[in-house]
Coordinates of C-alpha atoms and ligand atoms in Angstrom, one line a residue:
M10 CA 43.8 -90.6 -120.9
V11 CA 40.3 -91.9 -121.5
K12 CA 37.8 -89.2 -121.8
S13 CA 34.7 -90.5 -120.0
Q14 CA 32.7 -87.2 -119.8
T15 CA 31.7 -84.8 -122.5
A16 CA 30.1 -81.4 -122.0
T17 CA 26.4 -81.4 -122.1
I18 CA 24.9 -78.8 -124.5
I19 CA 21.9 -77.0 -123.0
I20 CA 19.3 -75.4 -125.3
R21 CA 16.2 -73.5 -124.1
V22 CA 13.1 -74.3 -126.0
D23 CA 9.5 -73.0 -125.9
P24 CA 7.5 -75.9 -124.4
S25 CA 4.5 -75.2 -126.6
G26 CA 6.4 -74.5 -129.9
P27 CA 10.1 -75.4 -129.9
D28 CA 12.4 -73.8 -132.3
A29 CA 12.9 -76.0 -135.4
A30 CA 16.7 -75.6 -135.5
A31 CA 16.9 -76.9 -131.9
I32 CA 14.8 -79.9 -132.7
Q33 CA 16.9 -80.6 -135.8
Q34 CA 20.0 -80.5 -133.8
A35 CA 18.5 -82.8 -131.2
A36 CA 17.2 -85.2 -133.9
A37 CA 20.7 -85.3 -135.5
I38 CA 22.2 -86.3 -132.1
L39 CA 19.7 -89.0 -131.7
L40 CA 20.3 -90.4 -135.2
G41 CA 24.0 -90.3 -134.5
G42 CA 23.6 -92.6 -131.5
G43 CA 23.7 -89.8 -128.8
L44 CA 21.5 -89.1 -125.8
V45 CA 19.1 -86.2 -125.5
A46 CA 17.1 -85.2 -122.5
F47 CA 13.8 -83.4 -123.1
P48 CA 10.6 -82.3 -121.2
T49 CA 7.4 -84.3 -121.5
E50 CA 4.0 -83.6 -119.9
T51 CA 5.0 -85.9 -117.0
V52 CA 8.7 -85.6 -116.2
Y53 CA 12.0 -85.1 -118.2
G54 CA 13.0 -88.1 -120.3
L55 CA 16.4 -89.3 -121.4
G56 CA 16.0 -90.3 -125.0
A57 CA 17.9 -92.5 -127.5
N58 CA 17.0 -93.9 -130.9
A59 CA 14.9 -96.9 -129.9
L60 CA 16.1 -98.8 -133.0
D61 CA 19.8 -98.4 -132.1
A62 CA 20.9 -101.0 -129.5
A63 CA 24.2 -99.3 -128.9
A64 CA 22.4 -95.9 -128.2
V65 CA 19.9 -97.7 -125.9
Q66 CA 22.8 -99.2 -124.0
R67 CA 24.2 -95.7 -123.3
I68 CA 20.9 -94.8 -121.5
F69 CA 21.5 -97.6 -119.0
V70 CA 25.1 -96.5 -118.5
A71 CA 24.3 -92.8 -118.1
K72 CA 21.6 -93.5 -115.6
G73 CA 23.4 -96.3 -113.7
R74 CA 20.2 -98.2 -114.4
P75 CA 20.2 -102.0 -114.1
A76 CA 19.7 -103.7 -117.5
S77 CA 16.8 -105.6 -116.0
D78 CA 14.6 -102.5 -115.9
P79 CA 12.9 -102.0 -119.3
L80 CA 12.4 -98.6 -121.0
I81 CA 9.4 -96.8 -122.4
V82 CA 9.3 -96.1 -126.2
H83 CA 7.9 -92.8 -127.3
I84 CA 6.2 -92.3 -130.6
A85 CA 4.7 -89.2 -132.3
A86 CA 1.5 -90.7 -133.9
L87 CA -0.7 -93.7 -133.8
D88 CA 0.5 -94.9 -137.3
Q89 CA 3.9 -95.6 -135.8
L90 CA 2.5 -98.0 -133.2
D91 CA 2.5 -101.0 -135.5
S92 CA 6.2 -100.7 -136.1
V93 CA 6.9 -100.9 -132.4
A94 CA 4.2 -103.3 -131.1
A95 CA 2.4 -106.4 -132.4
E96 CA -1.0 -107.9 -131.7
V97 CA -2.5 -104.5 -130.8
S98 CA -6.0 -105.5 -129.4
V99 CA -9.3 -103.7 -129.7
L100 CA -8.9 -102.6 -126.0
A101 CA -5.4 -101.3 -126.7
H102 CA -6.7 -99.3 -129.7
S103 CA -9.6 -97.8 -127.7
L104 CA -7.3 -96.8 -124.8
A105 CA -4.8 -95.2 -127.2
Q106 CA -7.7 -93.3 -128.9
A107 CA -9.0 -92.1 -125.5
F108 CA -5.7 -91.2 -123.8
W109 CA -3.0 -90.5 -126.4
P110 CA -1.3 -88.2 -126.6
G111 CA -1.1 -88.4 -122.8
P112 CA 0.4 -90.0 -119.7
L113 CA -0.7 -93.6 -120.3
T114 CA 2.0 -96.2 -121.2
L115 CA 0.7 -99.4 -122.7
V116 CA 2.7 -102.7 -122.4
L117 CA 2.2 -104.7 -125.6
K118 CA 3.9 -107.4 -127.6
R119 CA 7.3 -106.2 -128.9
R120 CA 8.1 -106.1 -132.7
P121 CA 11.6 -107.5 -133.5
A122 CA 12.6 -104.1 -134.9
I123 CA 12.8 -102.9 -131.3
P124 CA 16.0 -104.3 -129.7
A125 CA 15.4 -106.7 -126.9
S126 CA 17.6 -104.5 -124.6
V127 CA 14.9 -101.8 -124.7
S128 CA 12.6 -104.2 -122.9
A129 CA 15.3 -105.9 -120.8
G130 CA 15.0 -109.0 -122.8
R131 CA 11.2 -109.3 -122.6
D132 CA 9.0 -110.0 -125.6
T133 CA 6.9 -107.0 -124.6
V134 CA 7.4 -103.3 -125.1
A135 CA 6.1 -100.2 -123.2
V136 CA 4.9 -97.4 -125.5
R137 CA 3.2 -94.1 -125.3
I138 CA 2.5 -90.8 -127.3
P139 CA 3.5 -87.9 -125.0
D140 CA 1.3 -84.9 -124.8
H141 CA 4.1 -82.3 -125.2
A142 CA 5.2 -80.4 -128.2
V143 CA 9.0 -81.1 -127.6
P144 CA 9.1 -84.9 -127.7
L145 CA 6.4 -84.9 -130.5
A146 CA 8.5 -82.6 -132.7
L147 CA 11.6 -84.6 -131.8
A148 CA 10.1 -88.0 -132.7
R149 CA 8.8 -86.5 -135.9
A150 CA 12.1 -84.9 -136.9
A151 CA 14.1 -88.0 -136.0
G152 CA 11.6 -90.3 -137.8
V153 CA 12.3 -93.1 -135.3
P154 CA 10.7 -94.1 -132.0
I155 CA 12.5 -92.8 -129.0
A156 CA 13.3 -94.9 -126.0
A157 CA 13.2 -92.7 -122.9
P158 CA 13.2 -93.4 -119.2
S159 CA 13.0 -90.5 -116.8
A160 CA 16.2 -88.4 -117.0
N161 CA 17.4 -89.0 -113.4
M162 CA 20.1 -91.3 -112.0
F163 CA 18.6 -94.7 -111.0
T164 CA 16.7 -94.4 -107.7
R165 CA 16.8 -90.6 -107.5
P166 CA 13.6 -88.5 -107.7
S167 CA 12.4 -88.0 -111.3
P168 CA 13.3 -84.6 -112.8
T169 CA 10.6 -82.0 -113.2
V170 CA 12.9 -79.1 -114.3
A171 CA 16.1 -79.0 -116.4
A172 CA 18.2 -78.2 -113.3
H173 CA 17.3 -81.6 -111.9
V174 CA 18.5 -83.3 -115.0
L175 CA 21.8 -81.5 -114.8
E176 CA 22.2 -82.3 -111.1
D177 CA 22.2 -86.0 -112.0
L178 CA 23.4 -86.2 -115.6
D179 CA 25.6 -83.2 -116.5
G180 CA 28.5 -84.4 -118.6
R181 CA 26.9 -87.9 -119.1
I182 CA 24.5 -86.9 -121.9
D183 CA 25.0 -85.0 -125.2
L184 CA 22.1 -82.5 -125.1
L185 CA 19.4 -81.2 -122.7
L186 CA 16.4 -79.4 -124.1
D187 CA 15.3 -77.1 -121.3
G188 CA 11.5 -76.6 -121.7
G189 CA 10.8 -75.3 -118.1
T190 CA 8.7 -77.2 -115.5
T191 CA 6.9 -80.3 -116.6
P192 CA 3.1 -79.9 -116.2
I193 CA 2.2 -83.1 -114.4
G194 CA 5.4 -83.8 -112.5
L195 CA 4.7 -87.5 -112.0
E196 CA 5.4 -90.3 -114.5
S197 CA 2.9 -91.9 -116.8
T198 CA 0.5 -94.7 -115.7
V199 CA 1.8 -98.1 -116.9
L200 CA -0.8 -100.6 -118.0
D201 CA 0.2 -104.1 -119.1
L202 CA -2.2 -105.5 -121.7
T203 CA -0.2 -108.7 -122.5
G204 CA -1.6 -110.9 -119.8
A205 CA -5.0 -112.6 -119.3
Q206 CA -6.3 -109.4 -117.5
P207 CA -5.1 -105.8 -117.9
A208 CA -2.7 -105.1 -115.1
L209 CA -1.9 -101.7 -113.7
L210 CA 1.9 -101.8 -113.1
R211 CA 2.4 -98.1 -112.0
P212 CA -0.2 -95.5 -111.1
G213 CA 0.5 -92.2 -112.8
G214 CA -0.8 -89.3 -114.8
V215 CA -3.9 -91.0 -116.0
S216 CA -6.1 -91.9 -113.0
M217 CA -7.4 -95.4 -112.2
E218 CA -10.9 -93.9 -112.2
A219 CA -10.4 -92.7 -115.8
L220 CA -9.1 -96.2 -116.8
R221 CA -12.1 -97.9 -115.2
Q222 CA -14.3 -96.2 -117.7
H223 CA -12.8 -98.7 -120.2
I224 CA -11.8 -101.5 -117.8
P225 CA -14.4 -101.6 -115.1
D226 CA -12.8 -104.2 -112.9
L227 CA -9.3 -102.7 -113.0
V228 CA -7.5 -102.8 -109.6
F229 CA -4.1 -101.8 -108.4
V230 CA -2.3 -104.6 -106.6
P231 CA 1.1 -103.1 -105.6
R232 CA 3.8 -105.7 -105.8
Y233 CA 6.7 -103.7 -104.4
V234 CA 10.0 -105.6 -104.2
E235 CA 12.9 -104.8 -101.9
N236 CA 15.9 -105.8 -103.9
A237 CA 17.4 -105.5 -107.3
P238 CA 18.2 -106.9 -109.7
A239 CA 16.8 -110.5 -109.4
A240 CA 13.5 -109.5 -107.9
A241 CA 13.2 -106.5 -110.2
L242 CA 13.2 -108.9 -113.1
A243 CA 10.0 -110.6 -112.0
S244 CA 8.3 -107.2 -111.4
P245 CA 10.1 -104.5 -113.3
G246 CA 9.9 -100.9 -112.0
M247 CA 8.4 -102.0 -108.7
L248 CA 11.5 -101.5 -106.6
L249 CA 10.6 -100.1 -103.3
K250 CA 13.7 -98.0 -103.1
H251 CA 12.9 -95.7 -106.0
Y252 CA 12.5 -91.9 -106.4
S253 CA 14.4 -91.6 -103.1
P254 CA 15.9 -88.5 -101.6
R255 CA 19.2 -89.0 -99.7
A256 CA 17.5 -88.1 -96.5
E257 CA 15.4 -90.7 -94.7
L258 CA 11.8 -90.0 -95.5
L259 CA 8.9 -91.0 -93.3
L260 CA 5.3 -91.0 -94.6
F261 CA 2.5 -90.3 -92.1
A262 CA -0.9 -91.9 -92.9
G263 CA -4.3 -91.3 -91.3
S264 CA -6.6 -88.4 -90.6
P265 CA -4.9 -85.0 -91.1
E266 CA -5.2 -84.0 -87.5
R267 CA -3.6 -87.2 -86.1
A268 CA -1.0 -87.4 -88.8
L269 CA 0.0 -83.8 -88.2
A270 CA 0.3 -84.3 -84.4
R271 CA 2.5 -87.4 -84.9
M272 CA 4.6 -85.5 -87.5
R273 CA 5.1 -82.7 -84.9
Q274 CA 6.2 -85.2 -82.3
A275 CA 8.6 -86.9 -84.8
A276 CA 10.0 -83.5 -85.8
Q277 CA 10.7 -82.5 -82.2
A278 CA 12.3 -85.9 -81.4
A279 CA 14.6 -85.7 -84.5
I280 CA 15.6 -82.1 -83.7
Q281 CA 16.5 -83.2 -80.2
Q282 CA 18.7 -85.8 -81.7
G283 CA 20.5 -83.0 -83.6
E284 CA 19.0 -84.0 -87.0
R285 CA 18.2 -81.5 -89.8
V286 CA 14.6 -82.0 -90.5
G287 CA 12.4 -81.1 -93.5
V288 CA 8.7 -81.3 -93.8
M289 CA 6.5 -81.3 -97.0
L290 CA 2.9 -80.2 -96.4
P291 CA -0.2 -78.6 -97.9
N292 CA -0.1 -74.8 -97.5
E293 CA -2.8 -74.8 -94.9
E294 CA -0.9 -77.0 -92.6
I295 CA 2.5 -75.4 -92.4
G296 CA 1.5 -73.3 -89.3
T297 CA 1.8 -76.6 -87.3
F298 CA 5.6 -76.4 -87.6
A299 CA 6.1 -72.6 -87.5
D300 CA 7.7 -72.7 -84.1
L301 CA 10.1 -75.6 -84.9
A302 CA 13.5 -75.5 -86.4
V303 CA 12.5 -77.4 -89.6
V304 CA 12.7 -76.5 -93.3
I305 CA 9.2 -76.4 -94.7
I306 CA 8.2 -77.1 -98.3
P307 CA 4.6 -75.9 -98.9
L308 CA 3.2 -78.2 -101.6
G309 CA 0.2 -76.1 -102.6
P310 CA -3.4 -75.7 -101.5
R311 CA -4.7 -78.9 -99.8
D312 CA -7.4 -79.5 -102.4
D313 CA -5.1 -78.9 -105.4
M314 CA -3.8 -82.4 -105.8
S315 CA -2.4 -81.6 -109.3
Q316 CA -0.2 -78.9 -107.8
I317 CA 0.9 -81.2 -104.9
G318 CA 1.8 -83.9 -107.5
R319 CA 3.8 -81.4 -109.5
R320 CA 5.9 -80.4 -106.5
I321 CA 6.8 -83.6 -104.5
F322 CA 9.9 -84.6 -106.5
A323 CA 11.2 -81.0 -106.6
G324 CA 10.5 -80.8 -102.8
M325 CA 12.6 -83.9 -102.1
R326 CA 15.5 -82.6 -104.2
E327 CA 15.4 -79.2 -102.5
L328 CA 15.5 -80.8 -99.1
D329 CA 18.4 -82.9 -100.1
R330 CA 20.3 -79.9 -101.4
R331 CA 19.7 -78.2 -98.1
G332 CA 21.3 -81.1 -96.3
M333 CA 18.3 -82.5 -94.5
Q334 CA 18.8 -85.9 -92.8
R335 CA 15.1 -86.6 -92.3
I336 CA 12.0 -85.7 -94.3
L337 CA 8.5 -85.9 -92.9
V338 CA 5.6 -86.0 -95.3
R339 CA 1.8 -86.3 -94.7
G340 CA 0.2 -88.9 -97.0
V341 CA -2.6 -88.0 -99.4
A342 CA -6.0 -89.6 -100.2
R343 CA -5.4 -92.4 -102.7
T344 CA -7.9 -91.2 -105.3
G345 CA -7.4 -89.6 -108.7
I346 CA -3.8 -88.4 -109.0
G347 CA -3.5 -89.0 -105.3
L348 CA -2.8 -92.7 -106.0
A349 CA 0.3 -91.9 -108.0
I350 CA 1.4 -89.3 -105.4
W351 CA 1.0 -92.0 -102.6
D352 CA 2.9 -94.5 -104.6
R353 CA 5.9 -92.2 -105.2
L354 CA 5.9 -91.1 -101.5
L355 CA 5.8 -94.7 -100.3
R356 CA 8.7 -95.6 -102.5
A357 CA 10.7 -92.6 -101.4
A358 CA 10.0 -93.7 -97.9
E359 CA 11.2 -97.2 -98.8
G360 CA 8.0 -98.4 -97.2
R361 CA 8.3 -96.5 -93.9
V362 CA 4.7 -95.6 -93.2
I363 CA 3.6 -94.4 -89.8
E364 CA -0.1 -95.3 -89.4
T365 CA -1.8 -92.7 -87.1
D366 CA -5.4 -94.0 -87.1
D367 CA -5.7 -97.1 -85.0
Ligands
TXA21 O1 6.1 -90.5 -117.8 C1 6.9 -91.3 -118.0 O2 6.6 -92.5 -118.2 C2 8.4 -90.9 -118.2 C3 8.5 -90.0 -119.5 C4 9.9 -89.7 -119.8 O3 7.8 -90.7 -120.5 N1 9.2 -92.1 -118.4 C5 9.4 -92.9 -117.3 O4 10.3 -94.0 -117.7 O5 9.0 -92.8 -116.2 P1 10.9 -94.9 -116.6 O6 11.9 -95.8 -117.4 O7 11.5 -94.1 -115.5 O8 9.8 -95.9 -116.1 C6 9.3 -96.9 -117.0 C7 8.5 -97.8 -116.3 C8 9.3 -98.7 -115.3 O9 8.6 -98.9 -114.2 C9 9.5 -99.9 -116.1 O10 9.7 -101.1 -115.3 C10 8.1 -100.0 -116.8 O11 7.8 -98.7 -117.2 N2 8.2 -100.8 -118.1 C11 8.9 -100.4 -119.2 N3 8.8 -101.4 -120.1 C12 8.1 -102.4 -119.6 C13 7.7 -103.7 -120.0 N4 8.0 -104.2 -121.2 N5 7.0 -104.5 -119.2 C14 6.7 -104.0 -117.9 N6 7.0 -102.8 -117.5 C15 7.7 -102.0 -118.3
MG22 MG1 12.2 -93.5 -113.8

């Protein structure tokens, strides 16, 4: 009998000062070609030795991720950058100085030491220094760059607690370092510096406003694509169906009052059809649904966009676990971290946006 699954070891670690023995064990697994999931300041990552093509291949298999979607390489310090990336420009250096460690991923020219499979065959590489003690200690202990996409199955919402990682990957990975809830809860911003103009590929933990301090004319031109893998190759990571719950999610845009009124109508109609309905809303707005048979996920105070951002992926997963068939979410203002929240909700909705201001 072929044994396709092994037990996943789970070790709890202090997110601000992980135990050295746990880090040593994790580093040994990485250097032996294994897979280790760990918390970062954004979401949980699924790591492999970025210099080991066979280990990198295992990431794609474990996640069910198409080989056309490139991975992010994590390093522990700026002096490792030159071993990963080439032609690092003055702009790249100043962005790294300003935002690392932190949730900004830079796409640069790839060094040959990084296997082509990490970057899905491209001559570029995505790299960042995470702002979290666990991956920093791990990259230092292993002494190699660590390739790590988010630690979820392909197209599922990204994991913000260890239980989400296990939900998707238990038995498919060697070790999970459980460091509690990830502080940002949304992935890093991906900025491509290899073209004629810097291009924002994915809004994330570093806001567009902060980047504009360095790149005044930066814009986000979403180029979502509907189908993989051919289209994904032209525009990696921009698959519209991404971060999706199993339930069908609808995103309501427009003024809060109108959006809420339309959501209420939609909830009533779905309930009448016999559907199980979940709603995700700022705390102040949950009263709108108090008399309806819906499951409510309060996302946090309306003005606390950081908290809302931290909760959306967990909210989608919870509603899936509770068997919802439809999820209704009110959109957020697309400023600051709101741009990343909007992007994730839009993709979870696979583009189903209900405009309520006309
Ligand atoms: O916050 C994060 O970025 C997390 C943590 C674990 O670091 N990682 C993460 O990785 O979200 P992943 O693989 O789920 O998303 C990586 C994104 C994808 O959209 C991918 O297409 C893009 O980065 N990317 C990676 N390498 C690229 C490259 N060479 N050129 C263009 N896009 C690239
Ligand atoms: Mg991902």
